[in-house]
PDB file of C-alpha atoms in Angstrom:
ATOM      1  CA  MET A 151      85.840 -45.079  65.842  1.00 53.00           C
ATOM      2  CA  GLY A 152      86.490 -47.315  62.825  1.00 47.00           C
ATOM      3  CA  ASN A 153      88.406 -45.787  59.947  1.00 42.00           C
ATOM      4  CA  GLY A 154      85.136 -44.312  58.680  1.00 40.00           C
ATOM      5  CA  ASP A 155      85.138 -42.614  62.164  1.00 51.00           C
ATOM      6  CA  VAL A 156      87.926 -40.650  61.696  1.00 50.00           C
ATOM      7  CA  SER A 157      87.964 -38.967  58.221  1.00 44.00           C
ATOM      8  CA  THR A 158      85.005 -38.883  55.804  1.00 39.00           C
ATOM      9  CA  ASP A 159      83.388 -36.339  54.293  1.00 41.00           C
ATOM     10  CA  ALA A 160      81.276 -38.718  52.037  1.00 38.00           C
ATOM     11  CA  SER A 161      77.761 -38.416  53.021  1.00 37.00           C
ATOM     12  CA  PRO A 162      75.680 -41.669  53.778  1.00 37.00           C
ATOM     13  CA  GLN A 163      73.429 -40.954  50.734  1.00 39.00           C
ATOM     14  CA  ASP A 164      76.160 -40.653  48.506  1.00 42.00           C
ATOM     15  CA  GLY A 165      77.123 -44.324  48.203  1.00 44.00           C
ATOM     16  CA  GLY A 166      73.951 -45.166  46.442  1.00 45.00           C
ATOM     17  CA  HIS A 167      73.248 -45.232  42.988  1.00 48.00           C
ATOM     18  CA  GLY A 168      76.368 -46.832  41.495  1.00 48.00           C
ATOM     19  CA  GLN A 169      78.669 -44.358  42.896  1.00 50.00           C
ATOM     20  CA  ARG A 170      82.101 -45.084  44.166  1.00 51.00           C
ATOM     21  CA  VAL A 171      82.524 -44.358  47.943  1.00 47.00           C
ATOM     22  CA  GLN A 172      86.271 -42.934  48.349  1.00 50.00           C
ATOM     23  CA  ALA A 173      87.993 -44.981  51.295  1.00 46.00           C
ATOM     24  CA  PRO A 174      88.860 -42.989  54.301  1.00 54.00           C
ATOM     25  CA  PRO A 175      92.770 -43.150  55.017  1.00 63.00           C
ATOM     26  CA  GLU A 176      94.253 -45.958  56.286  1.00 80.00           C
ATOM     27  CA  LEU A 177      95.121 -45.138  60.163  1.00 85.00           C
ATOM     28  CA  PRO A 178      98.263 -45.938  61.929  1.00 87.00           C
ATOM     29  CA  LEU A 179      98.168 -49.227  63.595  1.00 91.00           C
ATOM     30  CA  ASP A 180      99.201 -47.719  66.761  1.00 92.00           C
ATOM     31  CA  PHE A 181      96.664 -45.398  66.788  1.00 94.00           C
ATOM     32  CA  GLU A 182      94.007 -47.543  66.447  1.00 93.00           C
ATOM     33  CA  ALA A 183      95.336 -49.803  69.702  1.00 92.00           C
ATOM     34  CA  PHE A 184      95.304 -46.213  71.000  1.00 92.00           C
ATOM     35  CA  TYR A 185      91.937 -45.915  70.301  1.00 93.00           C
ATOM     36  CA  LEU A 186      90.385 -48.768  71.463  1.00 92.00           C
ATOM     37  CA  GLY A 187      92.243 -48.938  74.257  1.00 89.00           C
ATOM     38  CA  HIS A 188      91.207 -45.394  75.589  1.00 90.00           C
ATOM     39  CA  GLN A 189      88.165 -44.696  73.942  1.00 92.00           C
ATOM     40  CA  GLU A 190      85.429 -45.723  76.365  1.00 89.00           C
ATOM     41  CA  PHE A 191      87.295 -43.549  79.260  1.00 88.00           C
ATOM     42  CA  PHE A 192      87.900 -40.452  76.896  1.00 92.00           C
ATOM     43  CA  HIS A 193      83.957 -40.899  76.395  1.00 92.00           C
ATOM     44  CA  ASP A 194      83.187 -41.593  80.011  1.00 86.00           C
ATOM     45  CA  PHE A 195      85.492 -38.014  81.328  1.00 86.00           C
ATOM     46  CA  ALA A 196      83.910 -36.420  78.792  1.00 89.00           C
ATOM     47  CA  GLU A 197      80.193 -37.069  79.802  1.00 87.00           C
ATOM     48  CA  ILE A 198      80.981 -36.511  83.122  1.00 82.00           C
ATOM     49  CA  HIS A 199      81.587 -32.916  82.197  1.00 83.00           C
ATOM     50  CA  LEU A 200      79.461 -32.460  79.260  1.00 86.00           C
ATOM     51  CA  GLY A 201      76.395 -33.955  80.975  1.00 81.00           C
ATOM     52  CA  GLY A 202      75.408 -35.904  77.746  1.00 84.00           C
ATOM     53  CA  ARG A 203      76.401 -38.837  75.691  1.00 86.00           C
ATOM     54  CA  ARG A 204      75.900 -36.956  72.794  1.00 92.00           C
ATOM     55  CA  VAL A 205      77.638 -34.004  73.599  1.00 92.00           C
ATOM     56  CA  ALA A 206      80.365 -35.882  74.788  1.00 92.00           C
ATOM     57  CA  GLU A 207      80.981 -37.978  71.240  1.00 95.00           C
ATOM     58  CA  ASP A 208      81.461 -35.001  69.444  1.00 96.00           C
ATOM     59  CA  VAL A 209      83.685 -33.365  71.461  1.00 96.00           C
ATOM     60  CA  VAL A 210      85.810 -36.590  71.987  1.00 96.00           C
ATOM     61  CA  HIS A 211      85.669 -37.486  68.386  1.00 96.00           C
ATOM     62  CA  HIS A 212      87.651 -33.547  67.421  1.00 96.00           C
ATOM     63  CA  VAL A 213      89.660 -34.509  70.142  1.00 96.00           C
ATOM     64  CA  PHE A 214      90.725 -38.153  69.095  1.00 96.00           C
ATOM     65  CA  LEU A 215      90.986 -36.350  65.057  1.00 95.00           C
ATOM     66  CA  GLU A 216      93.425 -33.833  66.802  1.00 95.00           C
ATOM     67  CA  ILE A 217      95.322 -36.106  68.439  1.00 95.00           C
ATOM     68  CA  LEU A 218      95.642 -38.265  65.423  1.00 94.00           C
ATOM     69  CA  GLY A 219      96.843 -34.670  63.416  1.00 94.00           C
ATOM     70  CA  GLY A 220      99.682 -34.649  65.976  1.00 93.00           C
ATOM     71  CA  TRP A 221     100.162 -38.308  66.416  1.00 94.00           C
ATOM     72  CA  ASP A 222     103.830 -38.799  65.270  1.00 92.00           C
ATOM     73  CA  GLU A 223     105.182 -36.278  66.993  1.00 93.00           C
ATOM     74  CA  LEU A 224     103.191 -37.286  70.191  1.00 91.00           C
ATOM     75  CA  LEU A 225     105.120 -40.673  69.637  1.00 91.00           C
ATOM     76  CA  GLN A 226     108.506 -38.964  69.415  1.00 90.00           C
ATOM     77  CA  GLN A 227     107.840 -36.937  72.504  1.00 87.00           C
ATOM     78  CA  GLY A 228     107.220 -39.613  74.937  1.00 78.00           C
ATOM     79  CA  ASP A 229     104.649 -39.340  77.708  1.00 82.00           C
ATOM     80  CA  LEU A 230     101.791 -40.047  75.256  1.00 88.00           C
ATOM     81  CA  GLU A 231      99.147 -41.542  78.226  1.00 85.00           C
ATOM     82  CA  GLN A 232      99.590 -37.379  79.609  1.00 82.00           C
ATOM     83  CA  GLN A 233      99.581 -35.361  76.556  1.00 88.00           C
ATOM     84  CA  THR A 234      96.489 -36.913  75.294  1.00 91.00           C
ATOM     85  CA  LEU A 235      94.880 -36.706  78.487  1.00 86.00           C
ATOM     86  CA  ALA A 236      95.818 -32.978  78.098  1.00 87.00           C
ATOM     87  CA  VAL A 237      94.269 -32.804  74.567  1.00 93.00           C
ATOM     88  CA  LEU A 238      91.037 -34.469  76.459  1.00 92.00           C
ATOM     89  CA  HIS A 239      91.048 -32.345  78.993  1.00 88.00           C
ATOM     90  CA  ARG A 240      91.680 -29.048  76.409  1.00 91.00           C
ATOM     91  CA  GLY A 241      88.758 -30.417  74.452  1.00 94.00           C
ATOM     92  CA  VAL A 242      86.499 -30.457  77.222  1.00 91.00           C
ATOM     93  CA  THR A 243      87.160 -27.306  78.405  1.00 89.00           C
ATOM     94  CA  ARG A 244      87.195 -25.519  75.008  1.00 92.00           C
ATOM     95  CA  ARG A 245      83.180 -26.859  75.124  1.00 93.00           C
ATOM     96  CA  LEU A 246      82.504 -25.919  78.115  1.00 89.00           C
ATOM     97  CA  GLU A 247      84.021 -22.405  77.739  1.00 90.00           C
ATOM     98  CA  SER A 248      81.527 -22.160  74.140  1.00 91.00           C
ATOM     99  CA  ASP A 249      78.786 -22.888  75.984  1.00 88.00           C
ATOM    100  CA  GLY A 250      79.170 -20.648  78.626  1.00 88.00           C
ATOM    101  CA  ARG A 251      78.764 -23.121  81.285  1.00 81.00           C
ATOM    102  CA  PRO A 252      80.335 -24.803  83.725  1.00 75.00           C
ATOM    103  CA  PRO A 253      81.115 -28.943  84.227  1.00 75.00           C
ATOM    104  CA  ALA A 254      77.775 -30.637  84.407  1.00 71.00           C
ATOM    105  CA  PHE A 255      78.764 -32.756  87.650  1.00 65.00           C
ATOM    106  CA  LEU A 256      78.411 -29.555  89.282  1.00 59.00           C
ATOM    107  CA  ILE A 257      74.695 -29.058  88.157  1.00 56.00           C
ATOM    108  CA  ASN A 258      72.648 -32.421  87.048  1.00 55.00           C
ATOM    109  CA  GLY A 259      73.515 -35.795  86.372  1.00 51.00           C
ATOM    110  CA  PRO A 260      74.103 -39.024  88.664  1.00 52.00           C
ATOM    111  CA  ILE A 261      77.315 -37.347  90.494  1.00 51.00           C
ATOM    112  CA  THR A 262      74.864 -35.098  92.454  1.00 53.00           C
ATOM    113  CA  GLN A 263      72.195 -37.174  92.709  1.00 52.00           C
ATOM    114  CA  ASN A 264      75.282 -39.882  94.337  1.00 51.00           C
ATOM    115  CA  LEU A 265      76.855 -36.721  96.484  1.00 52.00           C
ATOM    116  CA  GLU A 266      76.836 -38.569  99.942  1.00 57.00           C
ATOM    117  CA  ALA A 267      78.082 -41.614  98.638  1.00 60.00           C
ATOM    118  CA  VAL A 268      80.866 -39.899  97.043  1.00 64.00           C
ATOM    119  CA  ARG A 269      81.781 -37.770 100.383  1.00 63.00           C
ATOM    120  CA  ASN A 270      81.612 -41.117 102.052  1.00 66.00           C
ATOM    121  CA  GLN A 271      84.322 -42.310  99.969  1.00 67.00           C
ATOM    122  CA  LEU A 272      86.457 -39.121 100.278  1.00 71.00           C
ATOM    123  CA  GLU A 273      85.405 -39.271 103.651  1.00 67.00           C
ATOM    124  CA  PHE A 274      84.202 -35.599 104.241  1.00 68.00           C
ATOM    125  CA  ASN A 275      81.209 -35.273 105.936  1.00 59.00           C
ATOM    126  CA  SER A 276      77.865 -33.914 104.467  1.00 56.00           C
ATOM    127  CA  SER A 277      78.990 -30.249 105.679  1.00 57.00           C
ATOM    128  CA  ALA A 278      81.261 -30.332 102.910  1.00 55.00           C
ATOM    129  CA  GLY A 279      79.833 -27.369 100.763  1.00 64.00           C
ATOM    130  CA  GLY A 280      81.374 -26.602  97.593  1.00 74.00           C
ATOM    131  CA  LEU A 281      83.616 -30.141  97.214  1.00 76.00           C
ATOM    132  CA  TYR A 282      83.115 -30.119  93.541  1.00 73.00           C
ATOM    133  CA  GLU A 283      84.206 -26.645  93.015  1.00 76.00           C
ATOM    134  CA  ALA A 284      87.267 -27.593  94.903  1.00 83.00           C
ATOM    135  CA  ILE A 285      87.832 -30.359  92.937  1.00 81.00           C
ATOM    136  CA  LEU A 286      88.459 -28.292  89.666  1.00 77.00           C
ATOM    137  CA  GLU A 287      90.807 -26.317  91.375  1.00 83.00           C
ATOM    138  CA  LEU A 288      93.067 -29.459  92.072  1.00 85.00           C
ATOM    139  CA  PRO A 289      96.399 -29.869  90.250  1.00 86.00           C
ATOM    140  CA  THR A 290      95.846 -31.849  86.996  1.00 82.00           C
ATOM    141  CA  ARG A 291      96.805 -34.935  88.084  1.00 86.00           C
ATOM    142  CA  GLN A 292      95.202 -35.096  91.353  1.00 89.00           C
ATOM    143  CA  PHE A 293      92.110 -33.728  89.501  1.00 85.00           C
ATOM    144  CA  THR A 294      92.424 -37.219  87.050  1.00 85.00           C
ATOM    145  CA  VAL A 295      92.591 -39.301  89.679  1.00 89.00           C
ATOM    146  CA  ILE A 296      89.800 -37.663  91.997  1.00 87.00           C
ATOM    147  CA  VAL A 297      87.409 -38.308  89.060  1.00 83.00           C
ATOM    148  CA  LEU A 298      88.265 -41.417  87.554  1.00 84.00           C
ATOM    149  CA  ARG A 299      88.179 -43.131  91.225  1.00 86.00           C
ATOM    150  CA  HIS A 300      85.070 -41.541  93.249  1.00 81.00           C
ATOM    151  CA  LEU A 301      83.019 -39.807  90.203  1.00 78.00           C
ATOM    152  CA  LEU A 302      83.513 -42.581  88.195  1.00 79.00           C
ATOM    153  CA  GLY A 303      84.530 -45.194  90.164  1.00 82.00           C
ATOM    154  CA  TYR A 304      87.765 -46.823  88.254  1.00 86.00           C
ATOM    155  CA  PRO A 305      89.914 -48.991  89.995  1.00 91.00           C
ATOM    156  CA  THR A 306      93.561 -47.700  90.576  1.00 94.00           C
ATOM    157  CA  LYS A 307      94.822 -50.497  88.052  1.00 92.00           C
ATOM    158  CA  ARG A 308      92.662 -48.942  85.489  1.00 88.00           C
ATOM    159  CA  ILE A 309      93.382 -45.688  86.036  1.00 89.00           C
ATOM    160  CA  ALA A 310      96.960 -45.898  86.385  1.00 90.00           C
ATOM    161  CA  ARG A 311      96.725 -47.859  82.438  1.00 85.00           C
ATOM    162  CA  TYR A 312      95.140 -44.699  81.443  1.00 82.00           C
ATOM    163  CA  MET A 313      97.641 -42.182  83.213  1.00 83.00           C
ATOM    164  CA  GLY A 314     100.566 -43.961  82.472  1.00 83.00           C
ATOM    165  CA  LEU A 315     101.571 -44.215  85.993  1.00 88.00           C
ATOM    166  CA  ASP A 316     102.674 -47.031  88.491  1.00 93.00           C
ATOM    167  CA  THR A 317      99.960 -47.590  90.920  1.00 95.00           C
ATOM    168  CA  ARG A 318     101.557 -46.866  93.355  1.00 96.00           C
ATOM    169  CA  THR A 319     101.658 -43.329  91.882  1.00 96.00           C
ATOM    170  CA  VAL A 320      98.268 -43.159  91.126  1.00 95.00           C
ATOM    171  CA  ASP A 321      97.270 -43.666  95.246  1.00 96.00           C
ATOM    172  CA  TYR A 322      99.795 -40.727  96.023  1.00 97.00           C
ATOM    173  CA  HIS A 323      97.955 -38.423  93.667  1.00 95.00           C
ATOM    174  CA  GLY A 324      94.993 -39.851  95.373  1.00 94.00           C
ATOM    175  CA  ARG A 325      96.071 -38.902  98.703  1.00 93.00           C
ATOM    176  CA  LYS A 326      97.357 -35.793  98.040  1.00 95.00           C
ATOM    177  CA  GLY A 327      93.788 -34.736  96.230  1.00 93.00           C
ATOM    178  CA  LYS A 328      92.085 -35.705  99.382  1.00 89.00           C
ATOM    179  CA  GLU A 329      94.591 -33.772 101.789  1.00 91.00           C
ATOM    180  CA  ARG A 330      94.258 -30.983  99.172  1.00 92.00           C
ATOM    181  CA  LEU A 331      90.500 -31.043  99.424  1.00 89.00           C
ATOM    182  CA  ARG A 332      90.310 -31.305 103.047  1.00 87.00           C
ATOM    183  CA  ILE A 333      92.697 -28.236 103.737  1.00 89.00           C
ATOM    184  CA  ARG A 334      90.414 -26.476 100.999  1.00 87.00           C
ATOM    185  CA  LEU A 335      87.242 -27.194 102.501  1.00 83.00           C
ATOM    186  CA  ASP A 336      88.599 -26.680 106.142  1.00 83.00           C
ATOM    187  CA  LEU A 337      87.797 -29.861 107.538  1.00 80.00           C
ATOM    188  CA  PRO A 338      89.753 -32.120 110.452  1.00 79.00           C
ATOM    189  CA  ALA A 339      91.478 -35.143 109.667  1.00 76.00           C
ATOM    190  CA  PRO A 340      90.003 -38.614 110.217  1.00 69.00           C
ATOM    191  CA  ALA A 341      90.043 -40.137 113.871  1.00 65.00           C
ATOM    192  CA  GLY A 342      93.367 -41.610 113.849  1.00 60.00           C
ATOM    193  CA  LYS A 343      94.606 -39.800 111.253  1.00 54.00           C
ATOM    194  CA  ASN A 344      95.584 -36.458 112.891  1.00 50.00           C
ATOM    195  CA  ASN A 345      99.490 -36.354 112.059  1.00 50.00           C
ATOM    196  CA  PRO A 346     100.564 -32.781 111.320  1.00 48.00           C
ATOM    197  CA  ARG A 347     102.902 -34.054 108.327  1.00 46.00           C
ATOM    198  CA  LYS A 348     100.198 -36.225 107.036  1.00 44.00           C
ATOM    199  CA  GLY A 349      98.182 -33.133 106.871  1.00 44.00           C
ATOM    200  CA  THR A 350     100.484 -31.504 104.949  1.00 43.00           C
ATOM    201  CA  ALA A 351      99.281 -31.018 101.043  1.00 42.00           C
ATOM    202  CA  GLN A 352     102.265 -30.876  98.439  1.00 40.00           C
TER     203      GLN A 352
END
């Protein structure tokens, strides 16, 4: 997202024939740094839900505009990672509701093609029907970790950076997410992990 990607009402054709093109407003340097560090993640997150890069780019563009509009307030409130992740989640959800459809990874795309690989990562067997529907029901942080780790293949350190969490906290939410999914899908704990205390989701 260069400066022109954030705010530009001029058509490319308006720049010809000696006409002066109005320069877009300067962006806060900390916002530009935030964009450069997060745009790939935002696009990946949106694409896995929306099913296409073009629609993901459109939604993420508006998400970043919304973040930019409230940038100073977001900085003052703290917990920037969680707040901006919430903006992204709202933007994706609004688009899905507007289109009247479920997330794309429920119905198409490479994620469904790699279903067995995802099940293996989660240590769930092939009888775990409704897995993705159950993922959607997870609490926000557990949902985000499961999606980033098992559906997008992000390493723990990268997830921690995007979520503004310690790596141990990311692992915690990943474990709790898997426990919730296992209970939701009525699956037994793997061999050697049948301690009742470990099977209780919080």
